[in-house]
Amino acid sequence: APRTLKVDRIVLFSGDSDFLPAVQQAKNEGVIVTCWHGSKNHDLTKPHGELLQGVDESFRLTQEIVDECLLDPIDYNVDEED
């Protein structure tokens, strides 16, 4: 028989509504779902409203947070010479 793995928490790094069915299934199984998403004020990174309502907690993922996680942060303010 296939082995069933149980998790207590899932962390999603997306605001895409395509994940809503998976979020709902996880929550139905008692899993806590956290969503890290882009800016609510930017059309390209704006998280889907239903997804945010469906998760247990959500946080805005900023460039500063990403840089803190990198071993060698990217300096986006460097002027490149041609």
JSON list of N, CA and C in Angstrom, two decimals:
[
{"chain": "A", "resi": 1, "resn": "ALA", "atom": "N", "xyz": [0.84, -1.19, 0.00]},
{"chain": "A", "resi": 1, "resn": "ALA", "atom": "CA", "xyz": [0.00, 0.00, 0.00]},
{"chain": "A", "resi": 1, "resn": "ALA", "atom": "C", "xyz": [0.88, 1.24, 0.00]},
{"chain": "A", "resi": 2, "resn": "PRO", "atom": "N", "xyz": [0.44, 2.30, -0.70]},
{"chain": "A", "resi": 2, "resn": "PRO", "atom": "CA", "xyz": [1.23, 3.54, -0.71]},
{"chain": "A", "resi": 2, "resn": "PRO", "atom": "C", "xyz": [1.31, 4.15, 0.68]},
{"chain": "A", "resi": 3, "resn": "ARG", "atom": "N", "xyz": [2.46, 4.72, 0.96]},
{"chain": "A", "resi": 3, "resn": "ARG", "atom": "CA", "xyz": [2.69, 5.36, 2.24]},
{"chain": "A", "resi": 3, "resn": "ARG", "atom": "C", "xyz": [2.13, 6.78, 2.21]},
{"chain": "A", "resi": 4, "resn": "THR", "atom": "N", "xyz": [1.38, 7.14, 3.21]},
{"chain": "A", "resi": 4, "resn": "THR", "atom": "CA", "xyz": [0.81, 8.48, 3.30]},
{"chain": "A", "resi": 4, "resn": "THR", "atom": "C", "xyz": [1.67, 9.33, 4.21]},
{"chain": "A", "resi": 5, "resn": "LEU", "atom": "N", "xyz": [2.10, 10.48, 3.70]},
{"chain": "A", "resi": 5, "resn": "LEU", "atom": "CA", "xyz": [2.89, 11.42, 4.49]},
{"chain": "A", "resi": 5, "resn": "LEU", "atom": "C", "xyz": [1.96, 12.51, 5.01]},
{"chain": "A", "resi": 6, "resn": "LYS", "atom": "N", "xyz": [2.14, 12.90, 6.23]},
{"chain": "A", "resi": 6, "resn": "LYS", "atom": "CA", "xyz": [1.33, 13.95, 6.83]},
{"chain": "A", "resi": 6, "resn": "LYS", "atom": "C", "xyz": [2.21, 15.15, 7.16]},
{"chain": "A", "resi": 7, "resn": "VAL", "atom": "N", "xyz": [1.76, 16.31, 6.74]},
{"chain": "A", "resi": 7, "resn": "VAL", "atom": "CA", "xyz": [2.45, 17.55, 7.09]},
{"chain": "A", "resi": 7, "resn": "VAL", "atom": "C", "xyz": [1.51, 18.41, 7.93]},
{"chain": "A", "resi": 8, "resn": "ASP", "atom": "N", "xyz": [2.09, 19.25, 8.77]},
{"chain": "A", "resi": 8, "resn": "ASP", "atom": "CA", "xyz": [1.29, 20.14, 9.62]},
{"chain": "A", "resi": 8, "resn": "ASP", "atom": "C", "xyz": [1.13, 21.52, 9.02]},
{"chain": "A", "resi": 9, "resn": "ARG", "atom": "N", "xyz": [2.11, 21.90, 8.18]},
{"chain": "A", "resi": 9, "resn": "ARG", "atom": "CA", "xyz": [2.12, 23.26, 7.63]},
{"chain": "A", "resi": 9, "resn": "ARG", "atom": "C", "xyz": [2.67, 23.23, 6.21]},
{"chain": "A", "resi": 10, "resn": "ILE", "atom": "N", "xyz": [2.08, 24.06, 5.38]},
{"chain": "A", "resi": 10, "resn": "ILE", "atom": "CA", "xyz": [2.57, 24.27, 4.01]},
{"chain": "A", "resi": 10, "resn": "ILE", "atom": "C", "xyz": [2.81, 25.76, 3.83]},
{"chain": "A", "resi": 11, "resn": "VAL", "atom": "N", "xyz": [3.94, 26.12, 3.25]},
{"chain": "A", "resi": 11, "resn": "VAL", "atom": "CA", "xyz": [4.25, 27.51, 2.96]},
{"chain": "A", "resi": 11, "resn": "VAL", "atom": "C", "xyz": [4.27, 27.67, 1.45]},
{"chain": "A", "resi": 12, "resn": "LEU", "atom": "N", "xyz": [3.41, 28.54, 0.95]},
{"chain": "A", "resi": 12, "resn": "LEU", "atom": "CA", "xyz": [3.24, 28.78, -0.48]},
{"chain": "A", "resi": 12, "resn": "LEU", "atom": "C", "xyz": [3.89, 30.12, -0.82]},
{"chain": "A", "resi": 13, "resn": "PHE", "atom": "N", "xyz": [4.75, 30.12, -1.83]},
{"chain": "A", "resi": 13, "resn": "PHE", "atom": "CA", "xyz": [5.38, 31.36, -2.29]},
{"chain": "A", "resi": 13, "resn": "PHE", "atom": "C", "xyz": [4.77, 31.74, -3.63]},
{"chain": "A", "resi": 14, "resn": "SER", "atom": "N", "xyz": [3.51, 32.15, -3.59]},
{"chain": "A", "resi": 14, "resn": "SER", "atom": "CA", "xyz": [2.78, 32.53, -4.79]},
{"chain": "A", "resi": 14, "resn": "SER", "atom": "C", "xyz": [1.47, 33.18, -4.39]},
{"chain": "A", "resi": 15, "resn": "GLY", "atom": "N", "xyz": [0.95, 34.00, -5.26]},
{"chain": "A", "resi": 15, "resn": "GLY", "atom": "CA", "xyz": [-0.37, 34.58, -5.05]},
{"chain": "A", "resi": 15, "resn": "GLY", "atom": "C", "xyz": [-1.34, 34.12, -6.12]},
{"chain": "A", "resi": 16, "resn": "ASP", "atom": "N", "xyz": [-0.95, 33.09, -6.87]},
{"chain": "A", "resi": 16, "resn": "ASP", "atom": "CA", "xyz": [-1.71, 32.61, -8.03]},
{"chain": "A", "resi": 16, "resn": "ASP", "atom": "C", "xyz": [-2.92, 31.80, -7.58]},
{"chain": "A", "resi": 17, "resn": "SER", "atom": "N", "xyz": [-4.07, 32.11, -8.15]},
{"chain": "A", "resi": 17, "resn": "SER", "atom": "CA", "xyz": [-5.31, 31.41, -7.79]},
{"chain": "A", "resi": 17, "resn": "SER", "atom": "C", "xyz": [-5.31, 29.95, -8.25]},
{"chain": "A", "resi": 18, "resn": "ASP", "atom": "N", "xyz": [-4.38, 29.56, -9.12]},
{"chain": "A", "resi": 18, "resn": "ASP", "atom": "CA", "xyz": [-4.29, 28.15, -9.53]},
{"chain": "A", "resi": 18, "resn": "ASP", "atom": "C", "xyz": [-4.01, 27.25, -8.33]},
{"chain": "A", "resi": 19, "resn": "PHE", "atom": "N", "xyz": [-3.47, 27.80, -7.25]},
{"chain": "A", "resi": 19, "resn": "PHE", "atom": "CA", "xyz": [-3.16, 27.02, -6.06]},
{"chain": "A", "resi": 19, "resn": "PHE", "atom": "C", "xyz": [-4.35, 26.88, -5.12]},
{"chain": "A", "resi": 20, "resn": "LEU", "atom": "N", "xyz": [-5.45, 27.56, -5.41]},
{"chain": "A", "resi": 20, "resn": "LEU", "atom": "CA", "xyz": [-6.60, 27.55, -4.51]},
{"chain": "A", "resi": 20, "resn": "LEU", "atom": "C", "xyz": [-7.15, 26.14, -4.25]},
{"chain": "A", "resi": 21, "resn": "PRO", "atom": "N", "xyz": [-7.32, 25.28, -5.26]},
{"chain": "A", "resi": 21, "resn": "PRO", "atom": "CA", "xyz": [-7.80, 23.91, -4.96]},
{"chain": "A", "resi": 21, "resn": "PRO", "atom": "C", "xyz": [-6.85, 23.15, -4.03]},
{"chain": "A", "resi": 22, "resn": "ALA", "atom": "N", "xyz": [-5.56, 23.29, -4.22]},
{"chain": "A", "resi": 22, "resn": "ALA", "atom": "CA", "xyz": [-4.59, 22.61, -3.36]},
{"chain": "A", "resi": 22, "resn": "ALA", "atom": "C", "xyz": [-4.65, 23.17, -1.94]},
{"chain": "A", "resi": 23, "resn": "VAL", "atom": "N", "xyz": [-4.81, 24.48, -1.82]},
{"chain": "A", "resi": 23, "resn": "VAL", "atom": "CA", "xyz": [-4.92, 25.12, -0.50]},
{"chain": "A", "resi": 23, "resn": "VAL", "atom": "C", "xyz": [-6.17, 24.60, 0.21]},
{"chain": "A", "resi": 24, "resn": "GLN", "atom": "N", "xyz": [-7.29, 24.54, -0.52]},
{"chain": "A", "resi": 24, "resn": "GLN", "atom": "CA", "xyz": [-8.54, 24.07, 0.08]},
{"chain": "A", "resi": 24, "resn": "GLN", "atom": "C", "xyz": [-8.42, 22.61, 0.52]},
{"chain": "A", "resi": 25, "resn": "GLN", "atom": "N", "xyz": [-7.79, 21.77, -0.29]},
{"chain": "A", "resi": 25, "resn": "GLN", "atom": "CA", "xyz": [-7.60, 20.37, 0.06]},
{"chain": "A", "resi": 25, "resn": "GLN", "atom": "C", "xyz": [-6.72, 20.23, 1.30]},
{"chain": "A", "resi": 26, "resn": "ALA", "atom": "N", "xyz": [-5.64, 20.98, 1.34]},
{"chain": "A", "resi": 26, "resn": "ALA", "atom": "CA", "xyz": [-4.74, 20.93, 2.49]},
{"chain": "A", "resi": 26, "resn": "ALA", "atom": "C", "xyz": [-5.48, 21.36, 3.76]},
{"chain": "A", "resi": 27, "resn": "LYS", "atom": "N", "xyz": [-6.23, 22.45, 3.68]},
{"chain": "A", "resi": 27, "resn": "LYS", "atom": "CA", "xyz": [-6.96, 22.93, 4.84]},
{"chain": "A", "resi": 27, "resn": "LYS", "atom": "C", "xyz": [-8.01, 21.92, 5.28]},
{"chain": "A", "resi": 28, "resn": "ASN", "atom": "N", "xyz": [-8.63, 21.23, 4.33]},
{"chain": "A", "resi": 28, "resn": "ASN", "atom": "CA", "xyz": [-9.61, 20.19, 4.68]},
{"chain": "A", "resi": 28, "resn": "ASN", "atom": "C", "xyz": [-8.97, 19.06, 5.46]},
{"chain": "A", "resi": 29, "resn": "GLU", "atom": "N", "xyz": [-7.67, 18.88, 5.28]},
{"chain": "A", "resi": 29, "resn": "GLU", "atom": "CA", "xyz": [-6.94, 17.83, 5.98]},
{"chain": "A", "resi": 29, "resn": "GLU", "atom": "C", "xyz": [-6.25, 18.36, 7.24]},
{"chain": "A", "resi": 30, "resn": "GLY", "atom": "N", "xyz": [-6.58, 19.60, 7.62]},
{"chain": "A", "resi": 30, "resn": "GLY", "atom": "CA", "xyz": [-6.07, 20.16, 8.86]},
{"chain": "A", "resi": 30, "resn": "GLY", "atom": "C", "xyz": [-4.69, 20.79, 8.77]},
{"chain": "A", "resi": 31, "resn": "VAL", "atom": "N", "xyz": [-4.21, 21.02, 7.57]},
{"chain": "A", "resi": 31, "resn": "VAL", "atom": "CA", "xyz": [-2.89, 21.61, 7.37]},
{"chain": "A", "resi": 31, "resn": "VAL", "atom": "C", "xyz": [-2.99, 23.14, 7.47]},
{"chain": "A", "resi": 32, "resn": "ILE", "atom": "N", "xyz": [-2.06, 23.76, 8.16]},
{"chain": "A", "resi": 32, "resn": "ILE", "atom": "CA", "xyz": [-1.98, 25.22, 8.24]},
{"chain": "A", "resi": 32, "resn": "ILE", "atom": "C", "xyz": [-1.27, 25.71, 6.98]},
{"chain": "A", "resi": 33, "resn": "VAL", "atom": "N", "xyz": [-1.87, 26.66, 6.28]},
{"chain": "A", "resi": 33, "resn": "VAL", "atom": "CA", "xyz": [-1.31, 27.16, 5.02]},
{"chain": "A", "resi": 33, "resn": "VAL", "atom": "C", "xyz": [-0.92, 28.62, 5.17]},
{"chain": "A", "resi": 34, "resn": "THR", "atom": "N", "xyz": [0.36, 28.90, 4.90]},
{"chain": "A", "resi": 34, "resn": "THR", "atom": "CA", "xyz": [0.89, 30.26, 4.92]},
{"chain": "A", "resi": 34, "resn": "THR", "atom": "C", "xyz": [1.23, 30.66, 3.49]},
{"chain": "A", "resi": 35, "resn": "CYS", "atom": "N", "xyz": [0.86, 31.86, 3.11]},
{"chain": "A", "resi": 35, "resn": "CYS", "atom": "CA", "xyz": [1.13, 32.36, 1.76]},
{"chain": "A", "resi": 35, "resn": "CYS", "atom": "C", "xyz": [2.04, 33.58, 1.82]},
{"chain": "A", "resi": 36, "resn": "TRP", "atom": "N", "xyz": [3.17, 33.50, 1.12]},
{"chain": "A", "resi": 36, "resn": "TRP", "atom": "CA", "xyz": [4.04, 34.66, 0.91]},
{"chain": "A", "resi": 36, "resn": "TRP", "atom": "C", "xyz": [3.79, 35.12, -0.52]},
{"chain": "A", "resi": 37, "resn": "HIS", "atom": "N", "xyz": [3.49, 36.39, -0.71]},
{"chain": "A", "resi": 37, "resn": "HIS", "atom": "CA", "xyz": [3.06, 36.90, -2.02]},
{"chain": "A", "resi": 37, "resn": "HIS", "atom": "C", "xyz": [3.70, 38.25, -2.32]},
{"chain": "A", "resi": 38, "resn": "GLY", "atom": "N", "xyz": [3.50, 38.70, -3.55]},
{"chain": "A", "resi": 38, "resn": "GLY", "atom": "CA", "xyz": [4.00, 39.99, -3.97]},
{"chain": "A", "resi": 38, "resn": "GLY", "atom": "C", "xyz": [3.11, 41.12, -3.48]},
{"chain": "A", "resi": 39, "resn": "SER", "atom": "N", "xyz": [3.35, 42.30, -3.99]},
{"chain": "A", "resi": 39, "resn": "SER", "atom": "CA", "xyz": [2.66, 43.50, -3.56]},
{"chain": "A", "resi": 39, "resn": "SER", "atom": "C", "xyz": [1.19, 43.48, -3.97]},
{"chain": "A", "resi": 40, "resn": "LYS", "atom": "N", "xyz": [0.33, 43.92, -3.07]},
{"chain": "A", "resi": 40, "resn": "LYS", "atom": "CA", "xyz": [-1.09, 44.04, -3.38]},
{"chain": "A", "resi": 40, "resn": "LYS", "atom": "C", "xyz": [-1.36, 45.24, -4.28]},
{"chain": "A", "resi": 41, "resn": "ASN", "atom": "N", "xyz": [-0.36, 46.11, -4.44]},
{"chain": "A", "resi": 41, "resn": "ASN", "atom": "CA", "xyz": [-0.52, 47.33, -5.23]},
{"chain": "A", "resi": 41, "resn": "ASN", "atom": "C", "xyz": [0.10, 47.23, -6.62]},
{"chain": "A", "resi": 42, "resn": "HIS", "atom": "N", "xyz": [0.59, 46.06, -6.99]},
{"chain": "A", "resi": 42, "resn": "HIS", "atom": "CA", "xyz": [1.26, 45.89, -8.27]},
{"chain": "A", "resi": 42, "resn": "HIS", "atom": "C", "xyz": [0.54, 44.80, -9.06]},
{"chain": "A", "resi": 43, "resn": "ASP", "atom": "N", "xyz": [0.10, 45.13, -10.28]},
{"chain": "A", "resi": 43, "resn": "ASP", "atom": "CA", "xyz": [-0.71, 44.19, -11.07]},
{"chain": "A", "resi": 43, "resn": "ASP", "atom": "C", "xyz": [-0.01, 42.86, -11.35]},
{"chain": "A", "resi": 44, "resn": "LEU", "atom": "N", "xyz": [1.31, 42.87, -11.56]},
{"chain": "A", "resi": 44, "resn": "LEU", "atom": "CA", "xyz": [2.02, 41.64, -11.91]},
{"chain": "A", "resi": 44, "resn": "LEU", "atom": "C", "xyz": [2.24, 40.72, -10.71]},
{"chain": "A", "resi": 45, "resn": "THR", "atom": "N", "xyz": [2.28, 41.26, -9.51]},
{"chain": "A", "resi": 45, "resn": "THR", "atom": "CA", "xyz": [2.56, 40.43, -8.33]},
{"chain": "A", "resi": 45, "resn": "THR", "atom": "C", "xyz": [1.40, 40.41, -7.34]},
{"chain": "A", "resi": 46, "resn": "LYS", "atom": "N", "xyz": [0.31, 41.04, -7.72]},
{"chain": "A", "resi": 46, "resn": "LYS", "atom": "CA", "xyz": [-0.86, 41.13, -6.83]},
{"chain": "A", "resi": 46, "resn": "LYS", "atom": "C", "xyz": [-1.43, 39.74, -6.56]},
{"chain": "A", "resi": 47, "resn": "PRO", "atom": "N", "xyz": [-1.57, 39.36, -5.29]},
{"chain": "A", "resi": 47, "resn": "PRO", "atom": "CA", "xyz": [-2.12, 38.05, -4.97]},
{"chain": "A", "resi": 47, "resn": "PRO", "atom": "C", "xyz": [-3.62, 38.00, -5.22]},
{"chain": "A", "resi": 48, "resn": "HIS", "atom": "N", "xyz": [-4.11, 36.83, -5.57]},
{"chain": "A", "resi": 48, "resn": "HIS", "atom": "CA", "xyz": [-5.54, 36.65, -5.81]},
{"chain": "A", "resi": 48, "resn": "HIS", "atom": "C", "xyz": [-6.29, 36.72, -4.49]},
{"chain": "A", "resi": 49, "resn": "GLY", "atom": "N", "xyz": [-7.37, 37.49, -4.46]},
{"chain": "A", "resi": 49, "resn": "GLY", "atom": "CA", "xyz": [-8.14, 37.72, -3.24]},
{"chain": "A", "resi": 49, "resn": "GLY", "atom": "C", "xyz": [-8.68, 36.44, -2.61]},
{"chain": "A", "resi": 50, "resn": "GLU", "atom": "N", "xyz": [-9.21, 35.53, -3.43]},
{"chain": "A", "resi": 50, "resn": "GLU", "atom": "CA", "xyz": [-9.76, 34.28, -2.89]},
{"chain": "A", "resi": 50, "resn": "GLU", "atom": "C", "xyz": [-8.66, 33.41, -2.27]},
{"chain": "A", "resi": 51, "resn": "LEU", "atom": "N", "xyz": [-7.48, 33.46, -2.86]},
{"chain": "A", "resi": 51, "resn": "LEU", "atom": "CA", "xyz": [-6.36, 32.70, -2.30]},
{"chain": "A", "resi": 51, "resn": "LEU", "atom": "C", "xyz": [-6.01, 33.24, -0.92]},
{"chain": "A", "resi": 52, "resn": "LEU", "atom": "N", "xyz": [-5.94, 34.56, -0.80]},
{"chain": "A", "resi": 52, "resn": "LEU", "atom": "CA", "xyz": [-5.61, 35.17, 0.50]},
{"chain": "A", "resi": 52, "resn": "LEU", "atom": "C", "xyz": [-6.68, 34.88, 1.54]},
{"chain": "A", "resi": 53, "resn": "GLN", "atom": "N", "xyz": [-7.94, 34.81, 1.12]},
{"chain": "A", "resi": 53, "resn": "GLN", "atom": "CA", "xyz": [-9.01, 34.47, 2.05]},
{"chain": "A", "resi": 53, "resn": "GLN", "atom": "C", "xyz": [-8.95, 33.01, 2.47]},
{"chain": "A", "resi": 54, "resn": "GLY", "atom": "N", "xyz": [-8.40, 32.16, 1.59]},
{"chain": "A", "resi": 54, "resn": "GLY", "atom": "CA", "xyz": [-8.38, 30.73, 1.86]},
{"chain": "A", "resi": 54, "resn": "GLY", "atom": "C", "xyz": [-7.24, 30.26, 2.73]},
{"chain": "A", "resi": 55, "resn": "VAL", "atom": "N", "xyz": [-6.17, 31.05, 2.84]},
{"chain": "A", "resi": 55, "resn": "VAL", "atom": "CA", "xyz": [-5.02, 30.63, 3.64]},
{"chain": "A", "resi": 55, "resn": "VAL", "atom": "C", "xyz": [-5.19, 31.07, 5.09]},
{"chain": "A", "resi": 56, "resn": "ASP", "atom": "N", "xyz": [-4.40, 30.47, 5.97]},
{"chain": "A", "resi": 56, "resn": "ASP", "atom": "CA", "xyz": [-4.46, 30.82, 7.39]},
{"chain": "A", "resi": 56, "resn": "ASP", "atom": "C", "xyz": [-3.76, 32.14, 7.69]},
{"chain": "A", "resi": 57, "resn": "GLU", "atom": "N", "xyz": [-2.66, 32.39, 6.98]},
{"chain": "A", "resi": 57, "resn": "GLU", "atom": "CA", "xyz": [-1.92, 33.64, 7.19]},
{"chain": "A", "resi": 57, "resn": "GLU", "atom": "C", "xyz": [-1.21, 33.99, 5.89]},
{"chain": "A", "resi": 58, "resn": "SER", "atom": "N", "xyz": [-0.99, 35.29, 5.70]},
{"chain": "A", "resi": 58, "resn": "SER", "atom": "CA", "xyz": [-0.29, 35.73, 4.49]},
{"chain": "A", "resi": 58, "resn": "SER", "atom": "C", "xyz": [0.64, 36.88, 4.83]},
{"chain": "A", "resi": 59, "resn": "PHE", "atom": "N", "xyz": [1.74, 36.93, 4.07]},
{"chain": "A", "resi": 59, "resn": "PHE", "atom": "CA", "xyz": [2.76, 37.95, 4.26]},
{"chain": "A", "resi": 59, "resn": "PHE", "atom": "C", "xyz": [3.26, 38.43, 2.91]},
{"chain": "A", "resi": 60, "resn": "ARG", "atom": "N", "xyz": [3.62, 39.71, 2.85]},
{"chain": "A", "resi": 60, "resn": "ARG", "atom": "CA", "xyz": [4.18, 40.27, 1.62]},
{"chain": "A", "resi": 60, "resn": "ARG", "atom": "C", "xyz": [5.66, 39.90, 1.53]},
{"chain": "A", "resi": 61, "resn": "LEU", "atom": "N", "xyz": [6.05, 39.33, 0.41]},
{"chain": "A", "resi": 61, "resn": "LEU", "atom": "CA", "xyz": [7.44, 38.96, 0.17]},
{"chain": "A", "resi": 61, "resn": "LEU", "atom": "C", "xyz": [8.12, 40.12, -0.54]},
{"chain": "A", "resi": 62, "resn": "THR", "atom": "N", "xyz": [9.02, 40.78, 0.15]},
{"chain": "A", "resi": 62, "resn": "THR", "atom": "CA", "xyz": [9.71, 41.94, -0.40]},
{"chain": "A", "resi": 62, "resn": "THR", "atom": "C", "xyz": [11.09, 41.55, -0.91]},
{"chain": "A", "resi": 63, "resn": "GLN", "atom": "N", "xyz": [11.69, 42.41, -1.68]},
{"chain": "A", "resi": 63, "resn": "GLN", "atom": "CA", "xyz": [13.05, 42.18, -2.18]},
{"chain": "A", "resi": 63, "resn": "GLN", "atom": "C", "xyz": [14.02, 42.10, -1.01]},
{"chain": "A", "resi": 64, "resn": "GLU", "atom": "N", "xyz": [13.79, 42.91, 0.02]},
{"chain": "A", "resi": 64, "resn": "GLU", "atom": "CA", "xyz": [14.66, 42.90, 1.19]},
{"chain": "A", "resi": 64, "resn": "GLU", "atom": "C", "xyz": [14.64, 41.52, 1.88]},
{"chain": "A", "resi": 65, "resn": "ILE", "atom": "N", "xyz": [13.49, 40.92, 1.97]},
{"chain": "A", "resi": 65, "resn": "ILE", "atom": "CA", "xyz": [13.38, 39.59, 2.59]},
{"chain": "A", "resi": 65, "resn": "ILE", "atom": "C", "xyz": [14.11, 38.56, 1.74]},
{"chain": "A", "resi": 66, "resn": "VAL", "atom": "N", "xyz": [13.95, 38.63, 0.42]},
{"chain": "A", "resi": 66, "resn": "VAL", "atom": "CA", "xyz": [14.64, 37.71, -0.48]},
{"chain": "A", "resi": 66, "resn": "VAL", "atom": "C", "xyz": [16.14, 37.88, -0.32]},
{"chain": "A", "resi": 67, "resn": "ASP", "atom": "N", "xyz": [16.61, 39.12, -0.30]},
{"chain": "A", "resi": 67, "resn": "ASP", "atom": "CA", "xyz": [18.05, 39.38, -0.17]},
{"chain": "A", "resi": 67, "resn": "ASP", "atom": "C", "xyz": [18.61, 38.82, 1.13]},
{"chain": "A", "resi": 68, "resn": "GLU", "atom": "N", "xyz": [17.84, 38.89, 2.20]},
{"chain": "A", "resi": 68, "resn": "GLU", "atom": "CA", "xyz": [18.29, 38.35, 3.49]},
{"chain": "A", "resi": 68, "resn": "GLU", "atom": "C", "xyz": [18.48, 36.84, 3.43]},
{"chain": "A", "resi": 69, "resn": "CYS", "atom": "N", "xyz": [17.76, 36.19, 2.54]},
{"chain": "A", "resi": 69, "resn": "CYS", "atom": "CA", "xyz": [17.84, 34.73, 2.41]},
{"chain": "A", "resi": 69, "resn": "CYS", "atom": "C", "xyz": [18.98, 34.29, 1.49]},
{"chain": "A", "resi": 70, "resn": "LEU", "atom": "N", "xyz": [19.49, 35.18, 0.68]},
{"chain": "A", "resi": 70, "resn": "LEU", "atom": "CA", "xyz": [20.55, 34.84, -0.27]},
{"chain": "A", "resi": 70, "resn": "LEU", "atom": "C", "xyz": [21.92, 34.87, 0.40]},
{"chain": "A", "resi": 71, "resn": "LEU", "atom": "N", "xyz": [22.76, 33.94, 0.01]},
{"chain": "A", "resi": 71, "resn": "LEU", "atom": "CA", "xyz": [24.12, 33.93, 0.52]},
{"chain": "A", "resi": 71, "resn": "LEU", "atom": "C", "xyz": [24.93, 35.11, -0.03]},
{"chain": "A", "resi": 72, "resn": "ASP", "atom": "N", "xyz": [24.66, 35.46, -1.28]},
{"chain": "A", "resi": 72, "resn": "ASP", "atom": "CA", "xyz": [25.36, 36.57, -1.94]},
{"chain": "A", "resi": 72, "resn": "ASP", "atom": "C", "xyz": [24.29, 37.48, -2.55]},
{"chain": "A", "resi": 73, "resn": "PRO", "atom": "N", "xyz": [23.74, 38.42, -1.75]},
{"chain": "A", "resi": 73, "resn": "PRO", "atom": "CA", "xyz": [22.66, 39.28, -2.25]},
{"chain": "A", "resi": 73, "resn": "PRO", "atom": "C", "xyz": [23.02, 40.03, -3.53]},
{"chain": "A", "resi": 74, "resn": "ILE", "atom": "N", "xyz": [22.03, 40.23, -4.35]},
{"chain": "A", "resi": 74, "resn": "ILE", "atom": "CA", "xyz": [22.19, 40.93, -5.62]},
{"chain": "A", "resi": 74, "resn": "ILE", "atom": "C", "xyz": [22.06, 42.42, -5.37]},
{"chain": "A", "resi": 75, "resn": "ASP", "atom": "N", "xyz": [23.01, 43.21, -5.87]},
{"chain": "A", "resi": 75, "resn": "ASP", "atom": "CA", "xyz": [22.96, 44.66, -5.74]},
{"chain": "A", "resi": 75, "resn": "ASP", "atom": "C", "xyz": [22.31, 45.22, -7.00]},
{"chain": "A", "resi": 76, "resn": "TYR", "atom": "N", "xyz": [21.04, 45.63, -6.89]},
{"chain": "A", "resi": 76, "resn": "TYR", "atom": "CA", "xyz": [20.32, 46.16, -8.04]},
{"chain": "A", "resi": 76, "resn": "TYR", "atom": "C", "xyz": [20.63, 47.63, -8.30]},
{"chain": "A", "resi": 77, "resn": "ASN", "atom": "N", "xyz": [21.42, 48.26, -7.45]},
{"chain": "A", "resi": 77, "resn": "ASN", "atom": "CA", "xyz": [21.73, 49.68, -7.59]},
{"chain": "A", "resi": 77, "resn": "ASN", "atom": "C", "xyz": [23.09, 49.95, -8.23]},
{"chain": "A", "resi": 78, "resn": "VAL", "atom": "N", "xyz": [23.74, 48.92, -8.75]},
{"chain": "A", "resi": 78, "resn": "VAL", "atom": "CA", "xyz": [25.06, 49.08, -9.35]},
{"chain": "A", "resi": 78, "resn": "VAL", "atom": "C", "xyz": [24.90, 49.60, -10.77]},
{"chain": "A", "resi": 79, "resn": "ASP", "atom": "N", "xyz": [25.64, 50.65, -11.09]},
{"chain": "A", "resi": 79, "resn": "ASP", "atom": "CA", "xyz": [25.63, 51.18, -12.45]},
{"chain": "A", "resi": 79, "resn": "ASP", "atom": "C", "xyz": [26.60, 50.36, -13.30]},
{"chain": "A", "resi": 80, "resn": "GLU", "atom": "N", "xyz": [26.06, 49.79, -14.38]},
{"chain": "A", "resi": 80, "resn": "GLU", "atom": "CA", "xyz": [26.92, 49.00, -15.27]},
{"chain": "A", "resi": 80, "resn": "GLU", "atom": "C", "xyz": [27.53, 49.88, -16.34]},
{"chain": "A", "resi": 81, "resn": "GLU", "atom": "N", "xyz": [28.81, 49.62, -16.64]},
{"chain": "A", "resi": 81, "resn": "GLU", "atom": "CA", "xyz": [29.47, 50.36, -17.70]},
{"chain": "A", "resi": 81, "resn": "GLU", "atom": "C", "xyz": [29.31, 49.61, -19.01]},
{"chain": "A", "resi": 82, "resn": "ASP", "atom": "N", "xyz": [29.09, 50.35, -20.09]},
{"chain": "A", "resi": 82, "resn": "ASP", "atom": "CA", "xyz": [28.94, 49.73, -21.42]},
{"chain": "A", "resi": 82, "resn": "ASP", "atom": "C", "xyz": [30.25, 49.40, -22.05]}
]
